[in-house]
mmCIF file with all atom_site columns, C-alpha atoms and ligand atoms in Angstrom:
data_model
loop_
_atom_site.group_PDB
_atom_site.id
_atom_site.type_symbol
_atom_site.label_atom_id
_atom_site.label_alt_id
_atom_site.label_comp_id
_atom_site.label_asym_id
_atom_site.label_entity_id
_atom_site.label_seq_id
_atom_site.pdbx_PDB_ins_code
_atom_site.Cartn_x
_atom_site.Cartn_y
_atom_site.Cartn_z
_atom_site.occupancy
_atom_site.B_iso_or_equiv
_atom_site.pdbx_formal_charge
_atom_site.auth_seq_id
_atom_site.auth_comp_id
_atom_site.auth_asym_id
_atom_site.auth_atom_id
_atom_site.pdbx_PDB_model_num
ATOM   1   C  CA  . UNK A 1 1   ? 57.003 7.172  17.933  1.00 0.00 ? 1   UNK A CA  1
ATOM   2   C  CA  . UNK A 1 2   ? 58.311 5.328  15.065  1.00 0.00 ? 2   UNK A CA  1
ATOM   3   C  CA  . UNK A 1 3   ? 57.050 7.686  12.104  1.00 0.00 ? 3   UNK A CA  1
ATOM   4   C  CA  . UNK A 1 4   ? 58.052 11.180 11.444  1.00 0.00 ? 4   UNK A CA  1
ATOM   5   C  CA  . UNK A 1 5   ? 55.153 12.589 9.554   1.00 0.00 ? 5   UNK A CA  1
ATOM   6   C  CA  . UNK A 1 6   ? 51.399 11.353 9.053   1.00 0.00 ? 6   UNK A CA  1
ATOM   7   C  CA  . UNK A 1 7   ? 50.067 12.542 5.552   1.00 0.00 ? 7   UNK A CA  1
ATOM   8   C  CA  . UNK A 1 8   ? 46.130 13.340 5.087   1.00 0.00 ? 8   UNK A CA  1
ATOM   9   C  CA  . UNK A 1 9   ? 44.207 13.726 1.987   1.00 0.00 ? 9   UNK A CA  1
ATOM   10  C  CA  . UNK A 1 10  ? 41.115 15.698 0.969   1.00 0.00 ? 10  UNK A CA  1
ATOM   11  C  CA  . UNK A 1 11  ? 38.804 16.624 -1.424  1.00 0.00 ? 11  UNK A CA  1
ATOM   12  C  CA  . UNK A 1 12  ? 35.447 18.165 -1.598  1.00 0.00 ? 12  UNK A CA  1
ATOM   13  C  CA  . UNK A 1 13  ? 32.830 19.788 -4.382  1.00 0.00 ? 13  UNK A CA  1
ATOM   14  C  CA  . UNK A 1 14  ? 30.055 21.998 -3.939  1.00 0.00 ? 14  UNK A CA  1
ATOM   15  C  CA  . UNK A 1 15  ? 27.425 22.655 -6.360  1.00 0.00 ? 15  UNK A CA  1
ATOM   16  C  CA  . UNK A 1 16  ? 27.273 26.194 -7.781  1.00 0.00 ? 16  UNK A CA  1
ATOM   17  C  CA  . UNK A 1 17  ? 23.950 28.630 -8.616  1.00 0.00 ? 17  UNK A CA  1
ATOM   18  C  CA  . UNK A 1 18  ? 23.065 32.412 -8.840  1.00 0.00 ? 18  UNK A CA  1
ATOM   19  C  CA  . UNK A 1 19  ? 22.510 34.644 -6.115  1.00 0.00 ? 19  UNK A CA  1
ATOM   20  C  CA  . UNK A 1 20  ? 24.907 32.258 -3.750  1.00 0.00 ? 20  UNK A CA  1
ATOM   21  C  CA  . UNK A 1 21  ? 28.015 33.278 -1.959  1.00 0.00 ? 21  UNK A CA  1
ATOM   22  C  CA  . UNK A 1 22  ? 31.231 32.057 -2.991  1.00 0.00 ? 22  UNK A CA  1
ATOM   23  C  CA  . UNK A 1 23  ? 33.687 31.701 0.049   1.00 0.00 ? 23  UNK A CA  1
ATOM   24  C  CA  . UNK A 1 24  ? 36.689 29.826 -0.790  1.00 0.00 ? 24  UNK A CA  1
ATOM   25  C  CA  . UNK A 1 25  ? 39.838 29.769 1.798   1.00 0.00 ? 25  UNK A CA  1
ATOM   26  C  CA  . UNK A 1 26  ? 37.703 31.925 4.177   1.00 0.00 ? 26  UNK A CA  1
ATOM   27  C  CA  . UNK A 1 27  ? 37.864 34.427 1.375   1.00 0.00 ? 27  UNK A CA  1
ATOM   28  C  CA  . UNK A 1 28  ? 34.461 35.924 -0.641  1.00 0.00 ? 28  UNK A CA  1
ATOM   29  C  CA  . UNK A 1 29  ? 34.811 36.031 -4.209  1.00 0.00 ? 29  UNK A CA  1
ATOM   30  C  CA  . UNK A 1 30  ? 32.824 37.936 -6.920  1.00 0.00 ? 30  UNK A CA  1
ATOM   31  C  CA  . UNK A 1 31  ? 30.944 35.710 -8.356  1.00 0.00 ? 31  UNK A CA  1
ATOM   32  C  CA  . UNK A 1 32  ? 27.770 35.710 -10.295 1.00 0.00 ? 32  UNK A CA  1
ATOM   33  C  CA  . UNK A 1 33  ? 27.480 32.292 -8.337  1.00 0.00 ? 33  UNK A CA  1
ATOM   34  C  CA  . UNK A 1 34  ? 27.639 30.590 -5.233  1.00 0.00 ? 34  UNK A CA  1
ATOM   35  C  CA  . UNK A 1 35  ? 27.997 27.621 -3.741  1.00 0.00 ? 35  UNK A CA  1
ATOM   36  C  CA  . UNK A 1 36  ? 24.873 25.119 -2.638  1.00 0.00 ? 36  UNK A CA  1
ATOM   37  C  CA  . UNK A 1 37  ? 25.854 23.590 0.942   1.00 0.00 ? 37  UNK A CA  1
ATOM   38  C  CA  . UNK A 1 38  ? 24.571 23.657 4.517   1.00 0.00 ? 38  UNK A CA  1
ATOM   39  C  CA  . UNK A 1 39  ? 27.542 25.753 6.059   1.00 0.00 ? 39  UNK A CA  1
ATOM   40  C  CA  . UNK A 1 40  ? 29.311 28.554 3.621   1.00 0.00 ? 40  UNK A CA  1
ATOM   41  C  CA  . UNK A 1 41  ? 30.116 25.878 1.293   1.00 0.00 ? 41  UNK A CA  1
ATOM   42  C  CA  . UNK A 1 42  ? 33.659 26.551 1.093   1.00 0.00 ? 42  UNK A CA  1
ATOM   43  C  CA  . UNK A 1 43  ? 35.198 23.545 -0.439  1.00 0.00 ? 43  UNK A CA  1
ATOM   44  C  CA  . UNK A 1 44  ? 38.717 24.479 0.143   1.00 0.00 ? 44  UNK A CA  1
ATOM   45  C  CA  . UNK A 1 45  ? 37.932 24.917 4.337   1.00 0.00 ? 45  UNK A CA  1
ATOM   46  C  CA  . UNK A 1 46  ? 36.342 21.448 3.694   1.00 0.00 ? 46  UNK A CA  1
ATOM   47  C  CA  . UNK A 1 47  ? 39.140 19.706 1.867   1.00 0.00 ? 47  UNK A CA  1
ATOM   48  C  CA  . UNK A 1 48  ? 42.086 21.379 4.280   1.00 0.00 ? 48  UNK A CA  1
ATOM   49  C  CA  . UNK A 1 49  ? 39.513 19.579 7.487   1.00 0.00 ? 49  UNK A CA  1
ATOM   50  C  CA  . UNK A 1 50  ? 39.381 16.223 5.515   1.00 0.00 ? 50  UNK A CA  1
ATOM   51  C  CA  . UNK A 1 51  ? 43.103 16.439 4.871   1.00 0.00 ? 51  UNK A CA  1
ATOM   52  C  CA  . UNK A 1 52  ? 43.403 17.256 8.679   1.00 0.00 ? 52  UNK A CA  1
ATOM   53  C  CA  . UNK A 1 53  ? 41.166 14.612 9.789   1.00 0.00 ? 53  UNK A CA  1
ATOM   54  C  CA  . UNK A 1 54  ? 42.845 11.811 7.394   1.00 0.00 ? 54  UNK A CA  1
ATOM   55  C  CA  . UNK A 1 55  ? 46.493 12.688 8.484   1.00 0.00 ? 55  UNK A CA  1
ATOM   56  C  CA  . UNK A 1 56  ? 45.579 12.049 12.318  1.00 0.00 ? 56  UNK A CA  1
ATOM   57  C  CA  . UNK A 1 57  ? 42.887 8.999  11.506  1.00 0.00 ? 57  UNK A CA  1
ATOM   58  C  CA  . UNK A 1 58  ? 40.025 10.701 12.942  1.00 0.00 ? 58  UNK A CA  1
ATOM   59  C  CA  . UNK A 1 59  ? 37.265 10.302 10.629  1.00 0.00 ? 59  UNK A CA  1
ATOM   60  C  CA  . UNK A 1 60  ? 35.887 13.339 8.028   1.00 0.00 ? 60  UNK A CA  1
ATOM   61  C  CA  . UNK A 1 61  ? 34.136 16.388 7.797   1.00 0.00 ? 61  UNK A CA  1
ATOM   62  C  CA  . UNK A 1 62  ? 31.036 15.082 7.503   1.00 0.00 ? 62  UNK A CA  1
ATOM   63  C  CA  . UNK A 1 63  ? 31.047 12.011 10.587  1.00 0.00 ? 63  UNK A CA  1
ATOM   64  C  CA  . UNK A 1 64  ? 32.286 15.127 12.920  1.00 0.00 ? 64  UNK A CA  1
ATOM   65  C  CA  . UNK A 1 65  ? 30.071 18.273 11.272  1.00 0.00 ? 65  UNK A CA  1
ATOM   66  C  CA  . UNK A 1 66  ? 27.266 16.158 9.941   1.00 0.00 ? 66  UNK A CA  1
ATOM   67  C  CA  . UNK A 1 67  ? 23.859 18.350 7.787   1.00 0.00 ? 67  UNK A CA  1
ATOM   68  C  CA  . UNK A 1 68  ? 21.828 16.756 10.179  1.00 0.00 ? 68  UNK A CA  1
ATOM   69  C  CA  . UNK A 1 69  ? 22.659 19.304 13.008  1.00 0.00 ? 69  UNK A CA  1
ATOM   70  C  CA  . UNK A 1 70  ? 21.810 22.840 12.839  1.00 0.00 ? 70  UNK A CA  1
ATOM   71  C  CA  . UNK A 1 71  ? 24.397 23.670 14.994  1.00 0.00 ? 71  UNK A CA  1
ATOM   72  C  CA  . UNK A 1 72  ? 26.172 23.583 11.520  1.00 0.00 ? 72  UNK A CA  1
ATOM   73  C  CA  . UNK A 1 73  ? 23.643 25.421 9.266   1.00 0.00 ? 73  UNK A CA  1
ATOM   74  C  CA  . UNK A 1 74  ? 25.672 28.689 7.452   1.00 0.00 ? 74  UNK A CA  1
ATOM   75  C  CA  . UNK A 1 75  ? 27.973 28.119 9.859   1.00 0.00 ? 75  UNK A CA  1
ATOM   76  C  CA  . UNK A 1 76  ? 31.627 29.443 8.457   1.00 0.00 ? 76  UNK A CA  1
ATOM   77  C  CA  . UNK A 1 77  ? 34.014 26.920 7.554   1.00 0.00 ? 77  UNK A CA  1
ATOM   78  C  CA  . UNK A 1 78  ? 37.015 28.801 9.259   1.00 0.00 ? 78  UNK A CA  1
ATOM   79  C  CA  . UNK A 1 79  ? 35.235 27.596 12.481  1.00 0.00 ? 79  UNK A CA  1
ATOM   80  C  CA  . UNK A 1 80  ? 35.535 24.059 11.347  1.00 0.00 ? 80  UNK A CA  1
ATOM   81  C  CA  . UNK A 1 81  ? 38.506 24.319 10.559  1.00 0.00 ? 81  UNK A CA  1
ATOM   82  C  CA  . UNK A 1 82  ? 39.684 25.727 14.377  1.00 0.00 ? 82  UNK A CA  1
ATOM   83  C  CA  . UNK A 1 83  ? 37.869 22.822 15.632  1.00 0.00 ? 83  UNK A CA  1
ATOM   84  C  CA  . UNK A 1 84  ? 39.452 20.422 13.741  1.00 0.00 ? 84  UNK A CA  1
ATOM   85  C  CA  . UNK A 1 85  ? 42.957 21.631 14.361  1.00 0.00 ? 85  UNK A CA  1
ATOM   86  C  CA  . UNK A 1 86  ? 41.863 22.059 18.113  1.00 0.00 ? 86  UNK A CA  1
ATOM   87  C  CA  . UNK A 1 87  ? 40.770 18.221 17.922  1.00 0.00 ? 87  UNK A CA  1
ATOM   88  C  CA  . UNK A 1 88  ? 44.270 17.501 16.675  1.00 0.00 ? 88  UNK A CA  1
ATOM   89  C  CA  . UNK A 1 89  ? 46.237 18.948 19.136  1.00 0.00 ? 89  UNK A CA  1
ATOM   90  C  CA  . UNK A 1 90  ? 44.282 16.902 21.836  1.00 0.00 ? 90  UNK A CA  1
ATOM   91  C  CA  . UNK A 1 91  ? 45.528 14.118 20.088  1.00 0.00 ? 91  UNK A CA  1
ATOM   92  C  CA  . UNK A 1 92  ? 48.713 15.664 20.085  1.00 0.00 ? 92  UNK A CA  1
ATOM   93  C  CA  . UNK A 1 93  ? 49.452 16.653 16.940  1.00 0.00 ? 93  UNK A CA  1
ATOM   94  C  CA  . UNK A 1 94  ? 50.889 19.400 14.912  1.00 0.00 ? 94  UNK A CA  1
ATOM   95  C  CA  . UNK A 1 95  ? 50.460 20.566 11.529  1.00 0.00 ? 95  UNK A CA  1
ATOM   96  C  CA  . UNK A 1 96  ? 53.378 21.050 9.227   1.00 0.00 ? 96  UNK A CA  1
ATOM   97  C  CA  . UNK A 1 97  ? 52.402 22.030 5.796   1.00 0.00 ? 97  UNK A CA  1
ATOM   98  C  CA  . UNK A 1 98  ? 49.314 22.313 3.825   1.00 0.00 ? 98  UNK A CA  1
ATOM   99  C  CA  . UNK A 1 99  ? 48.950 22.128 -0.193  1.00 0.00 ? 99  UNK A CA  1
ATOM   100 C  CA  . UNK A 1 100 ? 45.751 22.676 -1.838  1.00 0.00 ? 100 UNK A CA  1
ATOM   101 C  CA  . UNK A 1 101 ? 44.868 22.972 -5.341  1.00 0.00 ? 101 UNK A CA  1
ATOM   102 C  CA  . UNK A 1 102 ? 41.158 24.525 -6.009  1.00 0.00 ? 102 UNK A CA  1
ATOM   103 C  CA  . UNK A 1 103 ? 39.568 23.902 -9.484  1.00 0.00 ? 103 UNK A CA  1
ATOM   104 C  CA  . UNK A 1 104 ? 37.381 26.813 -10.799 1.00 0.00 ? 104 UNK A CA  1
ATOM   105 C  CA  . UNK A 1 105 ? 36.519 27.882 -14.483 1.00 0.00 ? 105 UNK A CA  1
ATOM   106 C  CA  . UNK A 1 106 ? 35.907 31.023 -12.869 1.00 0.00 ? 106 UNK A CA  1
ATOM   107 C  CA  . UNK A 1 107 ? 36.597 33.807 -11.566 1.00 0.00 ? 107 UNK A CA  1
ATOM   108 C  CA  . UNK A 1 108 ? 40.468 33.642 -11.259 1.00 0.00 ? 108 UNK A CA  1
ATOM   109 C  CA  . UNK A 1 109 ? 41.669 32.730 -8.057  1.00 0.00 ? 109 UNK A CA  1
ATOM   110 C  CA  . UNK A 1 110 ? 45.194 34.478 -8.421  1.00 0.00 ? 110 UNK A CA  1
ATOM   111 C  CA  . UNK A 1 111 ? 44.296 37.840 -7.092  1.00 0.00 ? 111 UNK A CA  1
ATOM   112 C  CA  . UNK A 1 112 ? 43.481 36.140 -3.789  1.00 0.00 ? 112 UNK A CA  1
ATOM   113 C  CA  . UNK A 1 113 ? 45.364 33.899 -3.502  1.00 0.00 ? 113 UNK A CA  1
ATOM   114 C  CA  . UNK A 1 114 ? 47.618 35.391 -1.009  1.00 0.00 ? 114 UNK A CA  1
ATOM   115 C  CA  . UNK A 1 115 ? 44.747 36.057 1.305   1.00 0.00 ? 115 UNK A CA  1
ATOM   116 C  CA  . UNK A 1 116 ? 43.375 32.195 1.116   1.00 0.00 ? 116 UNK A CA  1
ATOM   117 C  CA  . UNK A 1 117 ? 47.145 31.352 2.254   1.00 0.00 ? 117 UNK A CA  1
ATOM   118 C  CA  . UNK A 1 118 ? 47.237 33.889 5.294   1.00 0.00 ? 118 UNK A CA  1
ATOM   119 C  CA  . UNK A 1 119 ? 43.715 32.616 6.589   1.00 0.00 ? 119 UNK A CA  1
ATOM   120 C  CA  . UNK A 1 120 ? 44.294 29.065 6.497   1.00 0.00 ? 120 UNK A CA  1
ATOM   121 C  CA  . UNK A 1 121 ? 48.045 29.487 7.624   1.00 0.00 ? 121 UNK A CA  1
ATOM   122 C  CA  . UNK A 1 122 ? 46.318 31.518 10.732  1.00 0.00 ? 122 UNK A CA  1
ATOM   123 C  CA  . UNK A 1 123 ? 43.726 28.670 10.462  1.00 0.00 ? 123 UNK A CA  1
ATOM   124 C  CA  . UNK A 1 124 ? 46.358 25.889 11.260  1.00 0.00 ? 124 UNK A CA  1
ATOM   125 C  CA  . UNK A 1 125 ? 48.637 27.961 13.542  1.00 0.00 ? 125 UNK A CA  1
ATOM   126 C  CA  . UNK A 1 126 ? 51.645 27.619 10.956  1.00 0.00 ? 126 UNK A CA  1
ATOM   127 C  CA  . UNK A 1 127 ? 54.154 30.097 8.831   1.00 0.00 ? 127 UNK A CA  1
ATOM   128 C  CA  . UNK A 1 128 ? 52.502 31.222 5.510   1.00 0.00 ? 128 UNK A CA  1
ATOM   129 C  CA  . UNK A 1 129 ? 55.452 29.909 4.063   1.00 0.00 ? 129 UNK A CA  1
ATOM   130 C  CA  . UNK A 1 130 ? 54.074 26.873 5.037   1.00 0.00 ? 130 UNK A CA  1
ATOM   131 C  CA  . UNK A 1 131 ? 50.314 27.219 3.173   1.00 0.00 ? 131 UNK A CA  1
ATOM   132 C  CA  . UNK A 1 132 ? 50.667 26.199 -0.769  1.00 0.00 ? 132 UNK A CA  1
ATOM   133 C  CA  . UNK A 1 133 ? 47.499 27.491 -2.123  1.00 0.00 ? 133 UNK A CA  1
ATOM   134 C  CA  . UNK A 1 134 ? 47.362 26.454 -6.025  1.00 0.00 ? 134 UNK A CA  1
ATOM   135 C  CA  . UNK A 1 135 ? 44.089 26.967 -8.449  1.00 0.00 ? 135 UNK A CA  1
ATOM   136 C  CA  . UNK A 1 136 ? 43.517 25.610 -12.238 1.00 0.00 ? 136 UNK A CA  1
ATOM   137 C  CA  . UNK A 1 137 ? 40.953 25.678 -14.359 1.00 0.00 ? 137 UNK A CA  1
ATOM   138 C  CA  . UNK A 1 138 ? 39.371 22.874 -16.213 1.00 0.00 ? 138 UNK A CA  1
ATOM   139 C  CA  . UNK A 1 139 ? 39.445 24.093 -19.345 1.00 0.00 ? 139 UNK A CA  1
ATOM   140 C  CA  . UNK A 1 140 ? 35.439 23.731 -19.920 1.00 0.00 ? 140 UNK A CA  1
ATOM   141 C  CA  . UNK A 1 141 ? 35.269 20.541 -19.073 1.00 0.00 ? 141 UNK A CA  1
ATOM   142 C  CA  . UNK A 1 142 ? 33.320 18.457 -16.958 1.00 0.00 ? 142 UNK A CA  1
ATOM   143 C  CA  . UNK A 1 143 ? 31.009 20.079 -14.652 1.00 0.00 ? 143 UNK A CA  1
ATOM   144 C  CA  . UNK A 1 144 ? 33.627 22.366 -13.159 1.00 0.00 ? 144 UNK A CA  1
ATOM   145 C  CA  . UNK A 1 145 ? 34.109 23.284 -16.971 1.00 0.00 ? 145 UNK A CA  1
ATOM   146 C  CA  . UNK A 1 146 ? 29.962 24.078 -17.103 1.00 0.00 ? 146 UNK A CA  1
ATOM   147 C  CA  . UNK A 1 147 ? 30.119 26.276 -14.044 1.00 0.00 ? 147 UNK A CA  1
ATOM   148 C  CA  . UNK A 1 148 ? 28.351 23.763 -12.450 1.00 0.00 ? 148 UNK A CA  1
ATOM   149 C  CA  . UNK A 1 149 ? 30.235 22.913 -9.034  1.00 0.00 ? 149 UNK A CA  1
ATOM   150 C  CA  . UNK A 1 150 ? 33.748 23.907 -7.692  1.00 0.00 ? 150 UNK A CA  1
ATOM   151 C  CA  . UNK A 1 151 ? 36.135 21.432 -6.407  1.00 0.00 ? 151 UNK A CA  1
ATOM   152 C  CA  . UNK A 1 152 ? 39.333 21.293 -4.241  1.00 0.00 ? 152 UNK A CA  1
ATOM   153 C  CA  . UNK A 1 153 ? 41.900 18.841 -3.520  1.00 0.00 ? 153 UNK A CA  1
ATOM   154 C  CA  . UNK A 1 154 ? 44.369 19.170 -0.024  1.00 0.00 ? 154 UNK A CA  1
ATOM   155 C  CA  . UNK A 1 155 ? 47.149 17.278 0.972   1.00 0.00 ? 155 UNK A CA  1
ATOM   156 C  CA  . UNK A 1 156 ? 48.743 18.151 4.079   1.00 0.00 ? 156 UNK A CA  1
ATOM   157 C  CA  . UNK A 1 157 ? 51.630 16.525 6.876   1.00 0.00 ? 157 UNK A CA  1
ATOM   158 C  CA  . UNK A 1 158 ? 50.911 16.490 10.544  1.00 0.00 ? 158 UNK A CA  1
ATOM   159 C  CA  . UNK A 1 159 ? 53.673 15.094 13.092  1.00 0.00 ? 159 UNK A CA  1
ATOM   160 C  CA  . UNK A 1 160 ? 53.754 14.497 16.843  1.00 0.00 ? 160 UNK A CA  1
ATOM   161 C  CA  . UNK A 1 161 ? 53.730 17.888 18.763  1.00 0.00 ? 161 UNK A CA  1
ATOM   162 C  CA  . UNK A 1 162 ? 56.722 16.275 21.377  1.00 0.00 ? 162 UNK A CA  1
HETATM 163 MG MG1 . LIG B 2 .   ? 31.842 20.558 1.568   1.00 0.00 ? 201 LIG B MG1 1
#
């Protein structure tokens, strides 16, 4: 093959209220709030599969997982996430690094940090050293700001398993 790496793109938001569970990176955070979505609503699982999905052309999260099928309803995002990297290396791909930045006002993602790296480097069958995991907040602004929604934005590289 003529290229040497494919890179994918993603980014996702979820809605946040009381008395919902925040999972982000396969990890639960205390949290007065939650997020609003049909699976766990973790928005960084969902912007590592639409990364995935970009970097191999194969469509997003929601054309292959779509709300309409409650096969998917509370279903956790870390099993999205297999299947997508499964789906990949049918196509014969495989992953080579993953950076993600998640935008919270709060809480503080550093203290787990470490464990949203481990999960999605298990995740994607890669090193840890491999998994950039990277969080800012928004300084009150915008609805991220409010406590509104959360947001995440992945980039990864994928390249011919042979
Ligand atoms: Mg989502």
């Amino acid at each position: 093959m003529w290229y040497a790496v494919m890179v994918g793109f993603g980014y996702d938001v979820h809605r946040l209220v009381e008395g919902e569970r925040l999972v982000i990176g396969g990890v639960m955070l205390p949290s007065l709030k939650g997020a609003v979505a049909y699976s766990d609503g973790d928005v960084l699982l969902h912007a590592l599969c639409d990364a995935l999905l970009g970097a191999a052309c194969l469509g997003d999260i929601g054309e292959h997982f779509p709300d309409s099928d409650p096969t998917y309803r509370g279903i956790s995002s870390r099993v999205l996430v297999e299947r997508v990297v499964a789906l990949l290396q049918q196509h014969g791909y495989r992953i080579v690094n993953v950076d993600a930045t998640v935008v919270l006002q709060q809480p503080r993602i550093a203290p787990y940090r470490e464990a949203m790296r481990q999960t999605i480097a298990t995740l994607c069958q890669i090193p840890v050293e491999r998994v950039s995991v990277k969080a800012t907040t928004p300084e009150h602004l915008g609805f991220v700001g409010r406590e509104e929604g959360v947001a995440a934005f992945c980039v990864c590289e994928i390249q011919p398993a042979s």
